[in-house]
Amino acid sequence: MKKTLFVMFLGLMAIAGCSREEKNDNPFLNKYDTPFEMPPFEQIRAAHFMPAFLKGFEEQRKEIQDIINNPDNPTFNNTIKPMEYSGQLLTKVGDVFSPLNSANTNDTLQKINKELSPLYSRHNDDINLNDSLFQRVKYVNEHKDVFNLTAEEKKVLDDTYKSFVRSGAALNTEDKAKLRKINEEMSLLSVQFGENLLAETNGYKLVIDKKEDLAGLPEGVISQAAAMAKSLEMEGKWVFTLQVPSMTPFLQYSSRRDLREKLFTGYFMKGDNDNERDNKSIIAKIARLRIERSHLLGYKSYAAFVLEKNMAKNPEKVTEFLGKVWAAAIPVAKEEVISMQEMIYKEGGKFKLMPWDWWYYTEKIKKEKYDLDDEMTRPYFQIDNVMEGMFYVANRLYSLEFNEREDLPKYHPDVKTFEVTRDNKHVGVLMIDNYPRPSKRGGAWCGAYRGQSCDINGKMITPIVTMVTNSTPPTAGEPSLLTSEEASTLFHEFGHALHQLLSNSTYPGVSGTSVPRDFVELPSQIMEHWVLEPEVLKVYAKHFKTGEVIPAELVDKLDKAGKFNMGFVTVEYLAAALLDMEYHTLTEPAELDIREFEKKAMEKYSLIPEIKPRYRSTYFNHIWSSGYASGYYSYIWCEILDADAFQAFKETGDIFNKEVAAKFEEEILSKGGTRDPLAMYIAFRGKEPGIEALLLNRGLKQP
Ligand SMILES: [Zn+2]
């Protein structure tokens, strides 16, 4: 059972009397009559979703009630297993709805999504706080030794039990009421934080009305700013905003230091202007409520509560890791400061480098040092070739074959569909959807229209995986030509796809990518290591017109430029990750003075004055309103894993070493969430990951 779909619906609506056996014109209520039982996209209409969801809620509610009503003593087989397999219709329709709503949405789907969201969350609460159900789960957990469970079943039981306890199911009535109140208050504060931040971001504009104030800016940046002004009815002027795509180019290219300072100050003071949109008191309240909530649930701090279910396990481990990378990155950042300061003096400047100067001098030094820009490499990264390259890597590592199939159902003409096989046996289906369009949200991601698992009788259900990107589209005269970063993104998402395709678990709740946030990027980020390997490049990075393989000197430039400015990039990221940990390792509720708290936290780590944390407290959306509290470290944590794991290949002298690949598949990709992540990693590598490889990759340490 998917945890997100673990829901129950009270306001039932019966669907005009038809049983599942009869043929219904709602495709979700029939067995899919398509190759590999793919969703019949051409037949699915928006009007089919809500009735199927409602029926799905009803079915699961009944299934859960049957479990509770069972007069026998609770066992794994009469409680946990039927819970895992409950809500199948809900999973079936949700598996189609959410990926479609991201990749090919419209007003109707968005409206349905809004209606669904409170229904789902109410049911989460109703099930997670259902005492009769919890008592059965608790009983099974207390008697687990008598049930002869497999390792996977033990993990499913443990996950289920903990998820109840962590939601407050074990509390007495009075504390449950307190918890509900805290939850409500916190969710309101989070929404308020987000609204303030949006208003602060949109409320600031740098308006330029004299041409000389545009000094240094490239034509493209100027015309974007003119278009922005026009859209704001300020025709003839130029407007820069605090949105990254508008602000960053200004900081990179404007030679007007006073204006860079003005714009960047607008940015780093967001939410900290002592006005009606100020976020400081909101943050202080959220931080305090999180501590109270953790105490109620029996944890010392909010970080202790969150990290228990992550690979890192506890806050000490996270701060220790971050501290080690910090110690390596700070000296590199200081050297970067020195070389920028030298350039300032060389140009006759008489000032000290400040945070608003960083992007500008980085850009200058990069040009001087590497003479590289994206347009030089694009012709070698034609999208079909890049996909050939990633299929080639998967074939060398895991013997997978990818055969394009034109005959399978698709939800949009841009989608390319591949049947994935190994030794002529069907493994799954991979759908790839690469180009931007208005119905698709930004970014890149990987999901599944059906996850791998076994059905209740143990029969294998093969996955239908989807990867979605917003890559440079083809034009009338040219095919899609990618930047090297876009090529990496394809390999990255393909890594998530392999994690889904090679999953081999029994229970749906622990299959595929159902792993903690600080582990899930290992399978994806490791794939990025193959993109620029010469052995791989010579297979796919061919000039789209001449077929010539990308020249070695260009590859060398790409490699070196990739390590450039990593002191700054690492330090500004880590400063935010450490700030996150400082807030969430507090153990006593206190009235925080946010400015003072942040200042002290950064002094504790001796952050240099030339760098601001990537996010200051008052605009750190990740931790106050989007689920990353005590989790912002995950990105670099996973980099420690992928860098170390790729070393396992490198050390053999063969980046396609079959034995290492087999072990990676056996211990990590096929295991999904059936084991503890650290145990999986050690089973693969023979030891815990070290940070050496990460430091070398980022150029923070010399080989
Ligand atoms: Zn990812």
Coordinates of N, CA and C in Angstrom, one line a residue, residues 295-469:
H295 N 8.5 16.9 21.5 CA 8.5 16.4 22.9 C 7.2 15.6 23.1
L296 N 6.1 16.0 22.6 CA 4.8 15.3 22.7 C 5.0 13.8 22.2
L297 N 5.7 13.7 21.1 CA 5.9 12.4 20.5 C 7.1 11.6 21.1
G298 N 7.8 12.2 22.0 CA 8.9 11.5 22.7 C 10.3 11.7 22.1
Y299 N 10.5 12.8 21.4 CA 11.8 13.1 20.8 C 12.4 14.3 21.4
K300 N 13.7 14.3 21.4 CA 14.5 15.4 22.1 C 14.3 16.7 21.3
S301 N 14.4 16.6 19.9 CA 14.3 17.7 19.1 C 13.6 17.4 17.8
Y302 N 13.3 18.4 17.0 CA 12.6 18.1 15.7 C 13.5 17.3 14.8
A303 N 14.8 17.7 14.8 CA 15.7 16.9 14.0 C 15.8 15.5 14.3
A304 N 15.8 15.2 15.7 CA 15.8 13.8 16.1 C 14.5 13.0 15.6
F305 N 13.4 13.7 15.6 CA 12.2 13.1 15.0 C 12.3 12.8 13.5
V306 N 12.7 13.8 12.8 CA 12.8 13.7 11.3 C 13.9 12.6 10.9
L307 N 15.0 12.7 11.5 CA 16.2 12.0 11.0 C 16.1 10.5 11.4
E308 N 15.3 10.1 12.4 CA 15.1 8.7 12.8 C 14.8 7.9 11.6
K309 N 14.0 8.4 10.7 CA 13.6 7.6 9.5 C 14.5 7.8 8.3
N310 N 15.5 8.6 8.4 CA 16.4 8.8 7.3 C 17.6 8.0 7.4
M311 N 18.4 7.9 6.4 CA 19.6 7.1 6.4 C 20.6 7.7 7.6
A312 N 20.6 9.0 7.7 CA 21.5 9.6 8.7 C 21.2 9.2 10.1
K313 N 20.0 8.9 10.4 CA 19.5 8.4 11.7 C 19.5 9.4 12.9
N314 N 20.5 10.3 13.0 CA 20.5 11.3 14.1 C 21.2 12.5 13.7
P315 N 20.9 13.6 14.4 CA 21.4 14.9 14.1 C 22.9 15.0 14.2
E316 N 23.5 14.3 15.1 CA 24.9 14.3 15.4 C 25.7 13.9 14.1
K317 N 25.1 12.8 13.5 CA 25.8 12.3 12.3 C 25.7 13.3 11.1
V318 N 24.6 14.0 11.0 CA 24.5 15.0 10.0 C 25.5 16.2 10.2
T319 N 25.5 16.7 11.4 CA 26.4 17.8 11.6 C 27.8 17.4 11.5
E320 N 28.1 16.2 11.9 CA 29.5 15.8 11.8 C 29.9 15.7 10.3
F321 N 29.1 15.2 9.4 CA 29.4 15.1 8.0 C 29.5 16.5 7.4
L322 N 28.5 17.3 7.7 CA 28.5 18.7 7.2 C 29.8 19.4 7.6
G323 N 30.2 19.2 8.9 CA 31.3 19.9 9.4 C 32.6 19.5 8.6
K324 N 32.7 18.2 8.3 CA 33.9 17.8 7.5 C 34.0 18.4 6.1
V325 N 32.8 18.5 5.4 CA 32.9 19.1 4.1 C 33.1 20.6 4.3
W326 N 32.5 21.2 5.3 CA 32.7 22.6 5.6 C 34.2 22.9 5.7
A327 N 34.9 22.1 6.5 CA 36.3 22.3 6.8 C 37.1 22.3 5.5
A328 N 36.7 21.4 4.6 CA 37.4 21.4 3.3 C 37.1 22.5 2.4
A329 N 35.8 23.0 2.5 CA 35.4 24.0 1.5 C 35.8 25.4 1.9
I330 N 35.8 25.7 3.2 CA 36.1 27.1 3.6 C 37.5 27.6 3.1
P331 N 38.5 26.8 3.2 CA 39.8 27.3 2.6 C 39.8 27.5 1.1
V332 N 39.0 26.7 0.4 CA 38.9 26.9 -1.0 C 38.2 28.2 -1.3
A333 N 37.1 28.4 -0.6 CA 36.4 29.7 -0.8 C 37.3 30.9 -0.5
K334 N 38.1 30.8 0.5 CA 39.0 31.9 0.9 C 40.0 32.1 -0.3
E335 N 40.5 31.0 -0.9 CA 41.4 31.2 -2.0 C 40.7 31.9 -3.2
E336 N 39.4 31.5 -3.4 CA 38.6 32.2 -4.5 C 38.5 33.7 -4.2
V337 N 38.3 34.0 -2.9 CA 38.2 35.4 -2.5 C 39.5 36.1 -2.9
I338 N 40.6 35.5 -2.6 CA 41.9 36.1 -2.9 C 42.1 36.4 -4.4
S339 N 41.7 35.4 -5.3 CA 41.9 35.7 -6.7 C 40.9 36.7 -7.2
M340 N 39.7 36.8 -6.6 CA 38.8 37.9 -7.0 C 39.3 39.2 -6.6
Q341 N 39.8 39.3 -5.3 CA 40.4 40.5 -4.8 C 41.5 41.0 -5.7
E342 N 42.4 40.1 -6.2 CA 43.5 40.5 -7.0 C 42.9 41.1 -8.3
M343 N 41.9 40.5 -8.9 CA 41.3 41.0 -10.1 C 40.8 42.5 -9.9
I344 N 40.1 42.6 -8.7 CA 39.6 44.0 -8.4 C 40.7 45.0 -8.4
Y345 N 41.8 44.7 -7.7 CA 42.9 45.6 -7.6 C 43.5 45.9 -9.0
K346 N 43.7 44.8 -9.8 CA 44.2 44.9 -11.1 C 43.4 45.8 -12.0
E347 N 42.1 45.8 -11.8 CA 41.2 46.7 -12.5 C 41.2 48.1 -12.0
G348 N 41.9 48.3 -10.9 CA 42.0 49.7 -10.3 C 40.9 49.9 -9.2
G349 N 40.2 48.9 -8.8 CA 39.2 49.0 -7.8 C 39.9 49.2 -6.4
K350 N 39.2 49.9 -5.5 CA 39.8 50.2 -4.2 C 38.9 49.7 -3.1
F351 N 38.1 48.6 -3.4 CA 37.1 48.1 -2.4 C 37.4 46.7 -2.1
K352 N 36.8 46.2 -1.0 CA 36.9 44.8 -0.6 C 35.7 44.1 -1.2
L353 N 36.0 42.9 -1.7 CA 35.0 42.0 -2.3 C 33.8 41.8 -1.3
M354 N 32.6 42.0 -1.8 CA 31.4 41.8 -0.9 C 30.5 40.7 -1.6
P355 N 29.4 40.2 -0.9 CA 28.6 39.2 -1.5 C 28.0 39.5 -2.8
W356 N 27.7 40.8 -3.1 CA 27.1 41.2 -4.4 C 28.1 41.3 -5.5
D357 N 29.4 41.0 -5.2 CA 30.4 41.1 -6.2 C 30.7 39.7 -6.7
W358 N 30.3 38.7 -6.0 CA 30.8 37.3 -6.2 C 30.5 36.8 -7.7
W359 N 29.2 36.9 -8.1 CA 28.8 36.4 -9.4 C 29.6 37.1 -10.5
Y360 N 29.8 38.4 -10.3 CA 30.4 39.2 -11.4 C 31.9 38.8 -11.6
Y361 N 32.6 38.7 -10.5 CA 34.0 38.3 -10.7 C 34.2 36.8 -11.1
T362 N 33.3 36.0 -10.6 CA 33.3 34.6 -11.0 C 33.2 34.5 -12.5
E363 N 32.3 35.2 -13.1 CA 32.1 35.2 -14.5 C 33.3 35.6 -15.3
K364 N 33.9 36.7 -14.8 CA 35.1 37.2 -15.4 C 36.3 36.2 -15.4
I365 N 36.5 35.7 -14.2 CA 37.6 34.7 -14.1 C 37.3 33.5 -15.0
K366 N 36.1 33.0 -15.0 CA 35.7 31.8 -15.8 C 36.1 32.0 -17.3
K367 N 35.7 33.2 -17.8 CA 36.0 33.5 -19.2 C 37.5 33.5 -19.5
E368 N 38.2 34.2 -18.6 CA 39.6 34.3 -18.7 C 40.3 32.9 -18.7
K369 N 39.8 32.1 -17.8 CA 40.5 30.8 -17.5 C 40.1 29.7 -18.5
Y370 N 38.8 29.6 -18.9 CA 38.4 28.4 -19.6 C 37.9 28.7 -21.1
D371 N 37.6 29.9 -21.4 CA 37.1 30.2 -22.7 C 36.0 29.2 -23.2
L372 N 35.0 29.1 -22.4 CA 34.0 28.0 -22.6 C 32.6 28.6 -22.5
D373 N 31.7 28.3 -23.5 CA 30.3 28.5 -23.3 C 29.5 27.4 -23.9
D374 N 28.2 27.4 -23.5 CA 27.3 26.3 -23.9 C 27.2 26.1 -25.4
E375 N 27.3 27.2 -26.2 CA 27.0 27.1 -27.6 C 28.1 26.2 -28.3
M376 N 29.3 26.1 -27.6 CA 30.4 25.4 -28.2 C 30.1 23.9 -28.1
T377 N 29.4 23.4 -27.1 CA 29.2 22.0 -26.9 C 27.9 21.4 -27.4
R378 N 26.9 22.3 -27.5 CA 25.5 21.8 -27.9 C 25.5 20.9 -29.1
P379 N 26.2 21.2 -30.2 CA 26.1 20.3 -31.4 C 26.5 18.9 -31.1
Y380 N 27.2 18.6 -30.0 CA 27.6 17.3 -29.7 C 26.6 16.5 -28.8
F381 N 25.6 17.3 -28.3 CA 24.7 16.7 -27.4 C 23.3 16.7 -28.0
Q382 N 23.1 16.0 -29.2 CA 21.8 15.9 -29.8 C 21.0 14.9 -28.9
I383 N 19.7 15.3 -28.7 CA 19.0 14.5 -27.6 C 18.9 13.0 -27.9
D384 N 18.6 12.6 -29.2 CA 18.5 11.2 -29.4 C 19.8 10.5 -29.2
N385 N 20.9 11.2 -29.5 CA 22.2 10.6 -29.2 C 22.5 10.4 -27.7
V386 N 22.1 11.4 -27.0 CA 22.3 11.4 -25.5 C 21.5 10.2 -24.9
M387 N 20.3 10.0 -25.4 CA 19.4 8.9 -25.0 C 20.1 7.5 -25.3
E388 N 20.6 7.5 -26.6 CA 21.4 6.3 -27.0 C 22.5 6.0 -26.0
G389 N 23.2 7.1 -25.5 CA 24.3 7.0 -24.6 C 23.9 6.4 -23.3
M390 N 22.7 6.9 -22.8 CA 22.3 6.4 -21.5 C 21.8 4.9 -21.6
F391 N 21.2 4.6 -22.7 CA 20.8 3.2 -22.9 C 22.0 2.3 -23.0
Y392 N 23.0 2.8 -23.7 CA 24.3 2.1 -23.8 C 24.9 1.8 -22.4
V393 N 24.9 2.8 -21.5 CA 25.4 2.6 -20.2 C 24.6 1.5 -19.4
A394 N 23.3 1.6 -19.5 CA 22.4 0.6 -18.8 C 22.6 -0.8 -19.4
N395 N 22.9 -0.8 -20.7 CA 23.2 -2.1 -21.3 C 24.5 -2.7 -20.9
R396 N 25.5 -1.9 -20.8 CA 26.8 -2.4 -20.4 C 26.8 -2.8 -18.9
L397 N 26.0 -2.1 -18.1 CA 26.0 -2.4 -16.7 C 25.1 -3.5 -16.3
Y398 N 23.9 -3.4 -16.9 CA 22.8 -4.3 -16.4 C 22.2 -5.2 -17.5
S399 N 22.8 -5.2 -18.7 CA 22.3 -6.0 -19.8 C 20.9 -5.7 -20.2
L400 N 20.4 -4.4 -20.0 CA 19.1 -4.1 -20.3 C 19.0 -3.6 -21.8
E401 N 17.9 -4.0 -22.5 CA 17.7 -3.5 -23.9 C 16.5 -2.6 -23.9
F402 N 16.6 -1.6 -24.7 CA 15.5 -0.6 -24.8 C 15.0 -0.5 -26.3
N403 N 13.8 -1.0 -26.5 CA 13.2 -1.0 -27.9 C 12.1 -0.1 -28.0
E404 N 12.2 0.9 -28.9 CA 11.1 1.8 -29.0 C 9.8 1.1 -29.6
R405 N 8.7 1.4 -29.0 CA 7.4 0.8 -29.5 C 6.5 1.9 -29.8
E406 N 6.0 1.9 -31.1 CA 5.1 3.0 -31.5 C 3.7 2.6 -31.2
D407 N 3.4 1.3 -30.9 CA 2.1 0.8 -30.8 C 1.4 1.0 -29.4
L408 N 2.2 1.5 -28.4 CA 1.7 1.5 -27.1 C 0.9 2.8 -26.8
P409 N 0.0 2.8 -25.8 CA -0.8 4.0 -25.5 C 0.1 5.1 -25.0
K410 N -0.2 6.4 -25.4 CA 0.5 7.5 -24.9 C -0.4 8.7 -24.6
Y411 N 0.0 9.6 -23.7 CA -0.9 10.7 -23.3 C -0.6 11.9 -24.1
H412 N 0.5 11.9 -24.8 CA 0.9 13.1 -25.6 C 1.8 12.7 -26.8
P413 N 1.7 13.3 -28.0 CA 2.5 12.8 -29.1 C 4.0 12.9 -28.9
D414 N 4.4 13.8 -28.0 CA 5.9 13.9 -27.7 C 6.5 12.7 -27.0
V415 N 5.6 11.9 -26.4 CA 6.1 10.8 -25.6 C 6.8 9.7 -26.4
K416 N 8.0 9.3 -26.0 CA 8.6 8.1 -26.7 C 8.5 7.0 -25.7
T417 N 8.0 5.8 -26.2 CA 7.8 4.7 -25.3 C 8.8 3.5 -25.7
F418 N 9.4 3.0 -24.6 CA 10.4 1.9 -24.9 C 9.9 0.7 -24.0
E419 N 10.0 -0.5 -24.7 CA 9.9 -1.7 -23.9 C 11.3 -2.1 -23.4
V420 N 11.4 -2.4 -22.1 CA 12.7 -2.7 -21.5 C 12.7 -4.2 -21.3
T421 N 13.8 -4.8 -21.8 CA 13.9 -6.3 -21.7 C 15.3 -6.7 -21.2
R422 N 15.4 -7.9 -20.7 CA 16.7 -8.4 -20.4 C 16.7 -9.9 -20.7
D423 N 17.6 -10.4 -21.4 CA 17.6 -11.8 -21.9 C 16.3 -12.1 -22.6
N424 N 15.8 -11.2 -23.3 CA 14.5 -11.3 -24.0 C 13.3 -11.5 -23.1
K425 N 13.5 -11.2 -21.8 CA 12.3 -11.2 -20.9 C 11.9 -9.8 -20.6
H426 N 10.6 -9.6 -20.6 CA 10.0 -8.3 -20.3 C 10.4 -7.8 -18.9
V427 N 10.9 -6.5 -18.8 CA 11.3 -6.0 -17.5 C 10.3 -4.9 -17.1
G428 N 9.9 -4.1 -18.1 CA 9.0 -3.0 -17.8 C 8.9 -2.1 -19.0
V429 N 8.2 -1.0 -18.8 CA 8.0 0.0 -19.9 C 8.5 1.3 -19.4
L430 N 9.2 2.0 -20.3 CA 9.8 3.4 -20.0 C 9.2 4.4 -20.9
M431 N 8.5 5.4 -20.4 CA 8.0 6.5 -21.2 C 8.9 7.7 -21.0
I432 N 9.3 8.4 -22.1 CA 10.2 9.5 -22.0 C 9.5 10.7 -22.6
D433 N 9.4 11.8 -21.9 CA 8.6 13.0 -22.4 C 9.5 14.2 -22.2
N434 N 10.2 14.7 -23.3 CA 11.3 15.6 -23.1 C 11.1 17.1 -23.3
Y435 N 10.1 17.6 -24.0 CA 10.0 19.0 -24.3 C 9.0 19.8 -23.5
P436 N 9.4 21.1 -23.3 CA 8.4 21.9 -22.5 C 7.1 22.2 -23.3
R437 N 6.1 22.4 -22.5 CA 4.8 22.8 -23.1 C 4.0 23.4 -22.0
P438 N 3.0 24.2 -22.3 CA 2.3 24.9 -21.2 C 1.6 23.9 -20.2
S439 N 1.3 22.7 -20.7 CA 0.6 21.8 -19.8 C 1.5 21.0 -18.8
K440 N 2.8 21.4 -18.9 CA 3.8 20.6 -18.1 C 4.4 21.5 -17.1
R441 N 4.6 21.1 -15.8 CA 5.3 21.9 -14.9 C 6.8 22.0 -15.2
G442 N 7.5 22.9 -14.6 CA 8.9 23.1 -14.9 C 9.8 22.0 -14.2
G443 N 11.1 21.9 -14.6 CA 12.0 21.0 -13.9 C 12.0 19.6 -14.6
A444 N 12.5 18.6 -13.9 CA 12.6 17.3 -14.5 C 12.3 16.3 -13.4
W445 N 11.7 15.2 -13.7 CA 11.4 14.2 -12.6 C 11.1 12.9 -13.2
C446 N 11.0 11.9 -12.3 CA 10.7 10.5 -12.8 C 9.6 10.0 -11.9
G447 N 8.7 9.2 -12.5 CA 7.6 8.7 -11.7 C 7.2 7.3 -12.3
A448 N 6.0 6.9 -11.9 CA 5.6 5.6 -12.4 C 4.1 5.6 -12.6
Y449 N 3.6 5.1 -13.7 CA 2.1 4.9 -13.9 C 1.7 3.6 -13.3
R450 N 2.7 2.8 -12.9 CA 2.5 1.6 -12.1 C 3.8 1.2 -11.5
G451 N 3.9 1.0 -10.2 CA 5.1 0.6 -9.6 C 5.3 -0.9 -9.6
Q452 N 6.5 -1.3 -9.5 CA 6.8 -2.8 -9.4 C 6.3 -3.3 -8.0
S453 N 5.8 -4.5 -8.0 CA 5.6 -5.2 -6.7 C 5.0 -6.6 -7.1
C454 N 4.7 -7.4 -6.2 CA 4.0 -8.7 -6.5 C 2.5 -8.5 -6.0
D455 N 1.6 -9.2 -6.7 CA 0.3 -9.1 -6.3 C 0.1 -10.0 -5.1
I456 N -1.1 -10.1 -4.5 CA -1.3 -10.8 -3.2 C -1.0 -12.3 -3.3
N457 N -1.0 -12.8 -4.6 CA -0.7 -14.2 -4.8 C 0.8 -14.4 -5.1
G458 N 1.6 -13.3 -5.1 CA 3.0 -13.5 -5.3 C 3.4 -13.3 -6.8
K459 N 2.4 -13.0 -7.7 CA 2.8 -12.8 -9.1 C 3.4 -11.5 -9.4
M460 N 4.5 -11.4 -10.1 CA 5.2 -10.2 -10.4 C 4.4 -9.2 -11.2
I461 N 4.3 -8.0 -10.8 CA 3.7 -6.9 -11.5 C 4.8 -6.0 -12.1
T462 N 5.0 -5.9 -13.4 CA 6.1 -5.1 -13.9 C 5.8 -3.6 -13.9
P463 N 6.8 -2.8 -13.8 CA 6.6 -1.3 -13.7 C 6.4 -0.6 -15.1
I464 N 5.6 0.5 -15.0 CA 5.5 1.4 -16.1 C 6.1 2.7 -15.6
V465 N 7.3 3.1 -16.1 CA 8.0 4.2 -15.6 C 7.9 5.4 -16.5
T466 N 7.9 6.6 -16.0 CA 7.9 7.7 -16.8 C 9.0 8.7 -16.4
M467 N 9.8 9.2 -17.3 CA 10.7 10.3 -17.0 C 10.3 11.5 -17.8
V468 N 10.3 12.7 -17.2 CA 9.9 13.9 -17.8 C 10.9 15.0 -17.6
T469 N 11.3 15.6 -18.7 CA 12.2 16.7 -18.6 C 11.7 18.0 -19.4

